[in-house]
Coordinates of C-alpha atoms and ligand atoms in Angstrom, one line a residue:
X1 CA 122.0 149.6 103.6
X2 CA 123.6 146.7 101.7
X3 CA 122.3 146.5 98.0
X4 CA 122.5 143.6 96.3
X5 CA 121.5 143.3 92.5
X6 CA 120.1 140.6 91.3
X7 CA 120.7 139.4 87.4
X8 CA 117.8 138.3 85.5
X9 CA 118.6 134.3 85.2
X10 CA 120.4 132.5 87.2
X11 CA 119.6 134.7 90.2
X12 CA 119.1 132.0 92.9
X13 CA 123.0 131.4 92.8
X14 CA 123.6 134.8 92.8
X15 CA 121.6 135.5 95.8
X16 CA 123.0 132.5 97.3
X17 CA 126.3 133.5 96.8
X18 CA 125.7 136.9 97.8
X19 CA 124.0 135.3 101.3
X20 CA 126.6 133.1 102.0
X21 CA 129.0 136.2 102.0
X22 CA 127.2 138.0 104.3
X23 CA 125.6 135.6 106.3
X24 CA 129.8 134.5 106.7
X25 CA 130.4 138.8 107.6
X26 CA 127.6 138.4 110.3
X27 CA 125.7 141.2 108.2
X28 CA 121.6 141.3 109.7
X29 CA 118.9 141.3 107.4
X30 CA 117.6 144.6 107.8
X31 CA 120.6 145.8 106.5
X32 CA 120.4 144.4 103.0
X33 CA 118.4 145.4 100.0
X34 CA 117.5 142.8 97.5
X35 CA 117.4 144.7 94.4
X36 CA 115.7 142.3 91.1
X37 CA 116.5 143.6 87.7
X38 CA 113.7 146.4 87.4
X39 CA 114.2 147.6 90.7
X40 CA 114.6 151.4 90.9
X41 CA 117.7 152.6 91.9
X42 CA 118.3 153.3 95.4
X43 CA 117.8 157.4 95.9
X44 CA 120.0 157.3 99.0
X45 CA 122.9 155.1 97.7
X46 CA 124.2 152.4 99.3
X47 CA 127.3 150.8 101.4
X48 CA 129.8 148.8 100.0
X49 CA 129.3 144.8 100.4
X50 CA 131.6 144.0 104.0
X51 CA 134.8 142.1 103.4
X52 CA 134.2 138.3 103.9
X53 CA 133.6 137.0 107.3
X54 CA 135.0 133.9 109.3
X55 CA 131.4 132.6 110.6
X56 CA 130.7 129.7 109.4
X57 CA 127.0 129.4 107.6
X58 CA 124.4 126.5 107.9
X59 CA 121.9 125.7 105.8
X60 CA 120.3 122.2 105.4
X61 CA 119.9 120.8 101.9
X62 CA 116.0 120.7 102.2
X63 CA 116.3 124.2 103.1
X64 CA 118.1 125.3 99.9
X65 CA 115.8 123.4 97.7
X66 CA 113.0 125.3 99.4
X67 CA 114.8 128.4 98.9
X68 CA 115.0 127.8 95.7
X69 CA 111.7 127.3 94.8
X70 CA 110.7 130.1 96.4
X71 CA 113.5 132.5 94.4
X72 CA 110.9 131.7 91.3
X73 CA 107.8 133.5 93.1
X74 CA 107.1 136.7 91.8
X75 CA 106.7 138.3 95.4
X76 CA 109.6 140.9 96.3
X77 CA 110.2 140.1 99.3
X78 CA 110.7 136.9 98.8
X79 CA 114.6 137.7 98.8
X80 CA 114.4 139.0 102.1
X81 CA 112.3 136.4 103.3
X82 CA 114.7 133.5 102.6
X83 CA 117.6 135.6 104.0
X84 CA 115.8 135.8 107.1
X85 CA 115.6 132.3 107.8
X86 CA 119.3 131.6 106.6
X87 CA 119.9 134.3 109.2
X88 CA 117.4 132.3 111.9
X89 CA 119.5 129.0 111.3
X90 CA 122.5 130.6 112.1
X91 CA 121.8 130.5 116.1
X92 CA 118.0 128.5 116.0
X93 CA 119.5 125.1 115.1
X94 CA 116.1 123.2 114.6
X95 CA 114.6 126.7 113.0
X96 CA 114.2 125.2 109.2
X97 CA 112.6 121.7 110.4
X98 CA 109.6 123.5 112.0
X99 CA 106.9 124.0 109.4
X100 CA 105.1 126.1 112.1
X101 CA 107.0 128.7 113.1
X102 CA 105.2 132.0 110.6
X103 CA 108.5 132.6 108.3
X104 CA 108.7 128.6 107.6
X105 CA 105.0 128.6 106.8
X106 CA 105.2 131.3 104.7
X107 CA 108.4 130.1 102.8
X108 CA 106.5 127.2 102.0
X109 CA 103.0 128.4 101.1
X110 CA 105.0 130.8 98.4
X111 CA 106.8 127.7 97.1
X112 CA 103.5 125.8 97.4
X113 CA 102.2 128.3 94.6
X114 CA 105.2 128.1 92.8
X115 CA 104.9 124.7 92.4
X116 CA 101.5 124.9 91.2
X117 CA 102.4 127.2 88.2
X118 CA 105.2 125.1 87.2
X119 CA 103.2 122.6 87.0
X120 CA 100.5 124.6 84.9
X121 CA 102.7 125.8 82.9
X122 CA 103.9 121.8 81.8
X123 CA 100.4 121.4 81.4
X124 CA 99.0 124.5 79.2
X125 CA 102.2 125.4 76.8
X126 CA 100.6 125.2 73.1
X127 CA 103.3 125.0 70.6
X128 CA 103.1 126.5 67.3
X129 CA 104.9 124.8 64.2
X130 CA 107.7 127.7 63.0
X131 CA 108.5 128.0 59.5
X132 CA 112.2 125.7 60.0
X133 CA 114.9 125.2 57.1
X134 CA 116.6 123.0 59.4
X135 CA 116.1 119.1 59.3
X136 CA 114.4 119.6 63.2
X137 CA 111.4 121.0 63.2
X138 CA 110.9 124.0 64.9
X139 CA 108.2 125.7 67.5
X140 CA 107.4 128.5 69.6
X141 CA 105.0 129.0 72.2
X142 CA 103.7 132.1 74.5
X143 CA 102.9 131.7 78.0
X144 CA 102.0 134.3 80.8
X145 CA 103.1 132.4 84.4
X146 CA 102.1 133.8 87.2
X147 CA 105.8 133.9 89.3
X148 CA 109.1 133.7 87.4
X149 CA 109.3 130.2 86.8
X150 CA 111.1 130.1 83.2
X151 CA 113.9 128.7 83.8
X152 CA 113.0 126.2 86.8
X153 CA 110.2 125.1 84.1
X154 CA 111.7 124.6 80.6
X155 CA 114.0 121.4 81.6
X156 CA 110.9 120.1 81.2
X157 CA 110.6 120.8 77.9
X158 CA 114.1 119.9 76.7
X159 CA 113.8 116.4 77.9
X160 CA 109.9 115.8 76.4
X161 CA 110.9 117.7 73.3
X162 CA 114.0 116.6 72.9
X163 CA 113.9 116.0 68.9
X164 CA 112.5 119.3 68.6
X165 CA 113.8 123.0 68.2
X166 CA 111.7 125.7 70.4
X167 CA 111.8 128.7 71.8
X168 CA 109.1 129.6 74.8
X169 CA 108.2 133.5 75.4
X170 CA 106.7 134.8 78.7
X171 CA 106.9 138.2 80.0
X172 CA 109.9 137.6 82.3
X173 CA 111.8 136.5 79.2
X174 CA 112.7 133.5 76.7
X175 CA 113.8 130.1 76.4
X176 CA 115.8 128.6 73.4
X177 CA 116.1 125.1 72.9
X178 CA 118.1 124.1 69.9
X179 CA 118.9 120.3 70.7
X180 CA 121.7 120.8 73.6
X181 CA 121.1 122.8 75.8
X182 CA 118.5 126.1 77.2
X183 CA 119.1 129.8 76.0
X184 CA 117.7 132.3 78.3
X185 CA 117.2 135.5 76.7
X186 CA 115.5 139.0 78.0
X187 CA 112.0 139.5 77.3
X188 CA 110.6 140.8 74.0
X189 CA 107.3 142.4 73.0
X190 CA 104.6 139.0 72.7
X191 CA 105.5 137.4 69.4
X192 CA 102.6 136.6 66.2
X193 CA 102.7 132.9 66.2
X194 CA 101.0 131.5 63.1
X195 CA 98.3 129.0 63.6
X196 CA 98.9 125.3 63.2
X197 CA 97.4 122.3 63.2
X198 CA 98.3 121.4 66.4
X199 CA 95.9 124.1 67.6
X200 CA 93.0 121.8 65.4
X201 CA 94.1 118.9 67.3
X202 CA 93.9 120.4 70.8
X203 CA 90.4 121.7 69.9
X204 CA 89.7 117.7 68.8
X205 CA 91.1 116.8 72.4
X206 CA 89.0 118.4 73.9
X207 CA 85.9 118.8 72.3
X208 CA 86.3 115.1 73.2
X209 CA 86.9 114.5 76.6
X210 CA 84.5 117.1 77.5
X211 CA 81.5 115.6 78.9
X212 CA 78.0 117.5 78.8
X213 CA 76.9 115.3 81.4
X214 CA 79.4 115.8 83.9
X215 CA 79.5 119.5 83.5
X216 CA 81.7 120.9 87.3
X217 CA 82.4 124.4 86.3
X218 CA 84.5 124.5 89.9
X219 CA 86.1 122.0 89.0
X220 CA 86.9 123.3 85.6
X221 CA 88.3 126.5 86.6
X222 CA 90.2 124.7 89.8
X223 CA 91.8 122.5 86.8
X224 CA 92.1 125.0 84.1
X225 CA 92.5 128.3 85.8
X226 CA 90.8 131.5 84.2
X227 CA 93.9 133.6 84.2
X228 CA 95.9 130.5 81.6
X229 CA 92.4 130.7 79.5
X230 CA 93.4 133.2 76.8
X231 CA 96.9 131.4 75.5
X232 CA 94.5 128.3 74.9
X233 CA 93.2 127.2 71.7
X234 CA 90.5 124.6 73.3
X235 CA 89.1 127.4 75.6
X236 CA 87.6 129.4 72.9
X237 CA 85.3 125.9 72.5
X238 CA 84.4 126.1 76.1
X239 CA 81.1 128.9 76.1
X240 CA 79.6 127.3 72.8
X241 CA 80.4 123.7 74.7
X242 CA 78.4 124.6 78.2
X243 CA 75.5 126.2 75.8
X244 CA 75.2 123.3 74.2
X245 CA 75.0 120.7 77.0
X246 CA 71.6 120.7 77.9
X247 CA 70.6 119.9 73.9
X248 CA 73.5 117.1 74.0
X249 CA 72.3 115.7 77.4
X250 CA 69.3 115.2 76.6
X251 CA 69.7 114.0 72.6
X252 CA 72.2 111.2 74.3
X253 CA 68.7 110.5 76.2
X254 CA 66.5 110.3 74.1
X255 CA 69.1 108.0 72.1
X256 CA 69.1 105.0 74.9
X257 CA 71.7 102.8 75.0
X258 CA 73.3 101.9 72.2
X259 CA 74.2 98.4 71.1
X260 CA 77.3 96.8 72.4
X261 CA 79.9 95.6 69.8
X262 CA 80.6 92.4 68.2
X263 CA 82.9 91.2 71.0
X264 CA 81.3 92.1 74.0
X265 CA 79.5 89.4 74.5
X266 CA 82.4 87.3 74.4
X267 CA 84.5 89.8 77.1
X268 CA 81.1 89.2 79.2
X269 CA 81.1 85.6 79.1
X270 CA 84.7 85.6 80.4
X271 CA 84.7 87.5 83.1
X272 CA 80.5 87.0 84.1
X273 CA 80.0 83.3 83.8
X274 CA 80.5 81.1 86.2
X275 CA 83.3 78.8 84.8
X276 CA 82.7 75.8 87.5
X277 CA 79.0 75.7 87.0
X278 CA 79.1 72.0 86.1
X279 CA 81.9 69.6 87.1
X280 CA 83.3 68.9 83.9
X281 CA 83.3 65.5 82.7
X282 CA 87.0 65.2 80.7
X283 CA 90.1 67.5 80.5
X284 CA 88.9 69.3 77.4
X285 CA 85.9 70.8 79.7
X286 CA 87.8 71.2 82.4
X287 CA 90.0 73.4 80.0
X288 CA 87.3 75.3 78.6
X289 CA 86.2 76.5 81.8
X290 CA 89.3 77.4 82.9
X291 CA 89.5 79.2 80.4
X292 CA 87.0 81.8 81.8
X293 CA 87.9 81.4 85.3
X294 CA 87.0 84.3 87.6
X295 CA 88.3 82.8 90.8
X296 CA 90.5 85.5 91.9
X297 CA 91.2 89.1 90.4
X298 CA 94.6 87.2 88.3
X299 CA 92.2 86.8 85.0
X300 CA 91.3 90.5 84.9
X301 CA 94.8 91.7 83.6
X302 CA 96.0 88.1 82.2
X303 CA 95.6 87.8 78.5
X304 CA 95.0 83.9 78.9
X305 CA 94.6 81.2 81.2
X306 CA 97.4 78.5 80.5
X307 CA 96.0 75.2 81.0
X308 CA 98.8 72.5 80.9
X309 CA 100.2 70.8 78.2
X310 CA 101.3 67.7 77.1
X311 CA 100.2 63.8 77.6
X312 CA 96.6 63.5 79.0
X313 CA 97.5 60.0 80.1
X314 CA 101.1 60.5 81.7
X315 CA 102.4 59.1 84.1
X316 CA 104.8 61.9 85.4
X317 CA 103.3 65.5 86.0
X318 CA 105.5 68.5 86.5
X319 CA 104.2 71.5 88.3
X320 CA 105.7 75.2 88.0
X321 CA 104.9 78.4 89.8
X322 CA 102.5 80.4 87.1
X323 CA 102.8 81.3 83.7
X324 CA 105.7 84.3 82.6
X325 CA 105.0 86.9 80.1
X326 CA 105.8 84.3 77.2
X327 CA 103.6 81.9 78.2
X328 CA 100.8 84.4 78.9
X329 CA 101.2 85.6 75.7
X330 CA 101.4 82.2 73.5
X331 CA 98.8 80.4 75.9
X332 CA 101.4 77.0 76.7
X333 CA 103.4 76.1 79.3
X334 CA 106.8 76.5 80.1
X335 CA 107.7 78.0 76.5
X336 CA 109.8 81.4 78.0
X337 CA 113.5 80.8 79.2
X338 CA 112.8 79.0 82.6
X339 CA 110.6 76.3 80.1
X340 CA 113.6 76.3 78.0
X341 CA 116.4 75.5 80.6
X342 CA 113.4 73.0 82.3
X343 CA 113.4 71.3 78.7
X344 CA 116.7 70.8 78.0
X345 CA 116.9 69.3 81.7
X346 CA 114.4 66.9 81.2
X347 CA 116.2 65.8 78.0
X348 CA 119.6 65.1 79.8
X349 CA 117.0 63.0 82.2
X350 CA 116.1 61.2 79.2
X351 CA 112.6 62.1 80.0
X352 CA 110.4 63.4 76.7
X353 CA 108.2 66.3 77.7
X354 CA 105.1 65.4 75.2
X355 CA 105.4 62.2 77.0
X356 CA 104.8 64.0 80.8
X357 CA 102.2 66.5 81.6
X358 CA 103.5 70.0 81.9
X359 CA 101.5 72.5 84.0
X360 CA 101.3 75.1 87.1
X361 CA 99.6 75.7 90.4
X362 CA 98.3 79.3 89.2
X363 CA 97.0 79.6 85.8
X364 CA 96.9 83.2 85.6
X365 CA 100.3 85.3 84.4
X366 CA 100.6 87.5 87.8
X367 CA 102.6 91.2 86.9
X368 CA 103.6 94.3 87.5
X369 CA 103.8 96.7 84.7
X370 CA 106.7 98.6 84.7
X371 CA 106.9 101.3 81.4
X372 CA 106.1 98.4 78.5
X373 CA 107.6 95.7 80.2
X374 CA 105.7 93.3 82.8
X375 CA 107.3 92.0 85.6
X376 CA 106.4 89.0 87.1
X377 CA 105.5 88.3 90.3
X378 CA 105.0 85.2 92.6
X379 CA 101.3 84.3 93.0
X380 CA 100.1 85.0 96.6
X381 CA 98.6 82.7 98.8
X382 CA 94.7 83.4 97.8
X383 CA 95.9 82.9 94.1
X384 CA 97.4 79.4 94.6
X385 CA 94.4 77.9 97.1
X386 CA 92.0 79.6 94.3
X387 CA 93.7 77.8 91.5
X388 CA 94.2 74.4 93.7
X389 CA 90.7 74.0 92.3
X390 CA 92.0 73.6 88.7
X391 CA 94.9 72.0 89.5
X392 CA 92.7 69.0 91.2
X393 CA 90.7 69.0 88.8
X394 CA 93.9 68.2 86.4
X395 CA 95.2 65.7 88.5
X396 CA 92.2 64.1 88.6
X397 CA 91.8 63.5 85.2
X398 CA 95.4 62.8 84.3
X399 CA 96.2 60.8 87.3
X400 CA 100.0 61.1 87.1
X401 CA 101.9 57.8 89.7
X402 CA 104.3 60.9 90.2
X403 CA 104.4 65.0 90.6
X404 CA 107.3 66.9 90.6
X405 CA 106.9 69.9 92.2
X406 CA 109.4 72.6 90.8
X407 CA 109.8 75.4 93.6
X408 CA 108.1 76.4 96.6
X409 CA 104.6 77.5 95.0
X410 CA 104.0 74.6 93.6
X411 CA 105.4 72.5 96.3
X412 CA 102.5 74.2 98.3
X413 CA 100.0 73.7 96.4
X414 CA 100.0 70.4 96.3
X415 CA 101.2 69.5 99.5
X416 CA 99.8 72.4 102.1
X417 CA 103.2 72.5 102.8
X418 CA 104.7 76.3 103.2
X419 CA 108.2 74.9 104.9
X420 CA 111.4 76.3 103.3
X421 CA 111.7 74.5 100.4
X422 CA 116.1 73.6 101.0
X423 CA 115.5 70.5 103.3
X424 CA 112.8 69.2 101.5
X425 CA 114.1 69.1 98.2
X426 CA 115.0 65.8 96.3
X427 CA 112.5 64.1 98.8
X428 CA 109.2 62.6 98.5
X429 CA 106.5 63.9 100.1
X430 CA 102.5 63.0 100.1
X431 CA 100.2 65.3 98.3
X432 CA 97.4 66.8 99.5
X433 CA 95.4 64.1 97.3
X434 CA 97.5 61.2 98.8
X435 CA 99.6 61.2 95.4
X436 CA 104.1 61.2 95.5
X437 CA 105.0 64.7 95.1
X438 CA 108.6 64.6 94.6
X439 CA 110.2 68.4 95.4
X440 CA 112.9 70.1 93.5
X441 CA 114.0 73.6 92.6
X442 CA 112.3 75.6 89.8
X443 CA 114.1 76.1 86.9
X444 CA 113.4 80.4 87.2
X445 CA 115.8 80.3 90.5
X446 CA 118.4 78.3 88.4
X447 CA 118.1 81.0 85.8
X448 CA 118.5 83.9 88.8
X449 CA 121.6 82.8 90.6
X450 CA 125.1 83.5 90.4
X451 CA 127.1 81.0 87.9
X452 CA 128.7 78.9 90.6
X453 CA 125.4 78.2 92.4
X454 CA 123.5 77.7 89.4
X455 CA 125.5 75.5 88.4
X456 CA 124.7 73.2 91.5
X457 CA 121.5 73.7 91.5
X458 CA 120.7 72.7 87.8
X459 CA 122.9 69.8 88.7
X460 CA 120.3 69.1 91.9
X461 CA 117.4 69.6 89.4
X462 CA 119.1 66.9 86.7
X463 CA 119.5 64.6 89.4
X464 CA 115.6 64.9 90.5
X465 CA 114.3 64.5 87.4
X466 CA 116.5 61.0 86.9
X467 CA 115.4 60.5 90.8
X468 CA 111.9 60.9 88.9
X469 CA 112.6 58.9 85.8
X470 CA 113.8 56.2 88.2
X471 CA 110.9 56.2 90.3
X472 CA 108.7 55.4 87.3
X473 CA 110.4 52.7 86.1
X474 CA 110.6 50.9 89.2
Ligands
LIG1 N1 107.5 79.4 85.2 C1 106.5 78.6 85.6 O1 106.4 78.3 86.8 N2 105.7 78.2 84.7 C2 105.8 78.4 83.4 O2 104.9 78.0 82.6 C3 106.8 79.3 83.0 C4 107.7 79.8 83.9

């Protein structure tokens, strides 16, 4: 028999290295021994490793991620058992892709667990603060995973606690973080970490969430497994917590409801009341219903809806897509970068913006939140023929002699017109109320295109909005 020894970190690239080798030597595996750190030392001896071979190995790259999950399960074999389906490949070219052959299922059911304790131990690490005479601060935590995970677990740790010095002990040895990189060190005997104030919080956390009413004990244990229970501050709450559910249950009872606060009513008027109950009689209702509209699901995650803005009695109307995160946020039209570039436009038009009525088909901002930021995105269909209600209703009341539709959303909603938008633009066509909607590009798409096209187009839009001034004084 081949023995190979295995060091204590880093021993998935050892083994691989070792496999290639004789994998490349043609060497089967019954004729290896995969020998981890604590291994006892082979009574009979051993052979020498063969000279290097001249096969050729294959492995697939999902394969050696798999294989290197499973080098962090605790199982012995598990050495053997990757080595055998490295050997497998070797002449069974489809081998690795079939998840049902036994070895395959296996290979994955032990990285399945692996996974799983990872991903515990992300979850149940408690930190204790250090005593540090460093300017970082400085922690140390002990955790008993089930395989031997340290090292495939701890990046995880570097990145969150990146501003942090910390060192993590577990049986199969310990992790240093000092602010670069990971130190892996051999085990030591479980070390006294002080109490902190962290461990206070933790208690706090979840003394909090824990609800008497909903009490799934399954669940719990499924969650919070009983073997992770004794490294955890919070748990020592749990016994005293179940005791005490039945008292808390039924004091919340006997309690009843309890009064909403100040503002509820006002959250409840927006998003309950009807907002077209009435047809209102002059803009400023219209507004104040629109203000609570409910029409489609836009107003739950809007902060506002942005009526439009400008002269009630104008003669020229300009219609944009929907509000953008600036005009969400402020509650006026056209006020973030694509109002800007729209304004200054209008000027070189010689047309005054408090003079014209500024608005949009959809009055609901329409995102997607990405980290902090929210990204717009263009209103649907069911969004625009929702908010064609309030946009008639505007018309109506301000009666503009012209509209000037700026993109294809708006270009829709008044007309009923979906056509791309290239051919139409610069032309007149009849609204869906009988009114001249003249059709041009929206300032956004300026604002999105390369300088050479922009350019063109802002000239296009300059020369609708003189096309428009024109119009009106004819
Ligand atoms: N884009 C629009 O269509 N409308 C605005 O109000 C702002 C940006």
């Amino acid at each position: 028999m081949i023995r190979v020894d295995l060091p204590r970190f880093d021993r998935f690239e050892a083994w691989r290295d070792a496999a290639r080798h004789l994998v490349g030597a043609r060497i089967p595996p019954d004729r290896i021994t995969w020998a981890d750190p604590e291994a006892p030392a082979d009574l009979f001896g051993s052979d020498p490793m063969p000279p290097a071979g001249d096969a050729k190995v294959k492995a697939t790259k999902d394969y050696l991620t798999l294989a290197r999950t499973v080098a962090s399960h605790s199982d012995p074999e598990r050495w053997s058992l990757i080595y055998a389906a490295l050997w497998r490949a070797q002449s069974d070219r489809g081998f690795l892709d079939n998840p049902a052959d036994p070895l395959m299922d296996r290979l994955n059911r032990l990285a399945k667990s692996v996974r799983r304790d990872i991903h515990k131990m992300h979850a149940f690490v408690r930190f204790h603060e250090l005593p540090s005479d460093g300017p970082r601060r400085s922690f140390g935590a002990w955790f008993e995973p089930e395989h031997l995970i340290l090292q495939a677990a701890t990046p995880f740790f570097a990145k969150r606690f990146a501003d942090m010095d910390w060192l993590i002990a577990t049986p199969e040895g310990i992790a240093r973080f000092t602010g670069d990189t990971i130190a892996y060190d051999p085990p030591a005997p479980r070390p006294d970490l002080p109490e902190d104030a962290n461990h206070g919080l933790w208690q706090t956390y979840f003394a909090n969430i824990f609800n008497p009413a909903r009490i799934k004990t399954n669940a719990m244990r499924s969650e919070m497994p009983v073997k992770y229970w004794k490294n955890l501050p919070e748990t020592h709450l749990i016994p005293q917590m179940l005791a005490d559910a039945p008292r808390r249950v039924q004091a919340m009872r006997d309690a009843g409801a309890s009064d909403a606060p100040a503002f509820a009513a006002k959250v409840t008027a927006r998003i309950r009341q009807p907002a077209q109950d009435t047809p209102p009689e002059t803009l400023a209702q219209a507004q104040d219903q629109a203000a609570r509209c409910t029409r489609c699901e836009l107003c739950h995650a809007a902060t506002q809806t942005v009526w439009g803005q400008g002269d009630p009695d104008a003669r020229l109307m300009l219609v944009g897509e929907a509000p953008g995160d600036q005009e969400d946020l402020s509650g006026r039209p056209f006020v973030g970068p694509a109002g800007q570039l729209l304004r200054q436009t209008m000027a070189q038009a010689d047309i005054d913006p408090e003079k014209a009525w500024l608005t949009n088909a959809v009055k609901h901002f329409r995102f997607a939140p990405r980290g902090k930021r929210r990204m717009h995105q263009t209103p649907d269909r069911p969004h625009i023929e929702q908010c064609r209600w309030w946009l008639g209703i505007e018309r109506g009341f301000v009666a503009p002699d012209l509209t000037v539709a700026l993109g294809a959303t708006a270009a829709f909603a008044l007309t009923g017109d979906k056509t791309p938008l290239t051919p139409r633009r610069g032309k007149v066509q009849a609204g869906l109320d009988g009114g001249p909607v003249l059709i041009t590009w929206h300032p956004s798409l300026i604002l999105r295109l390369p300088d050479d096209r922009a350019a063109a187009a802002r000239a296009e839009l300059l020369e609708d909005l003189r096309q428009a001034g024109r119009m009106l004084a004819a």
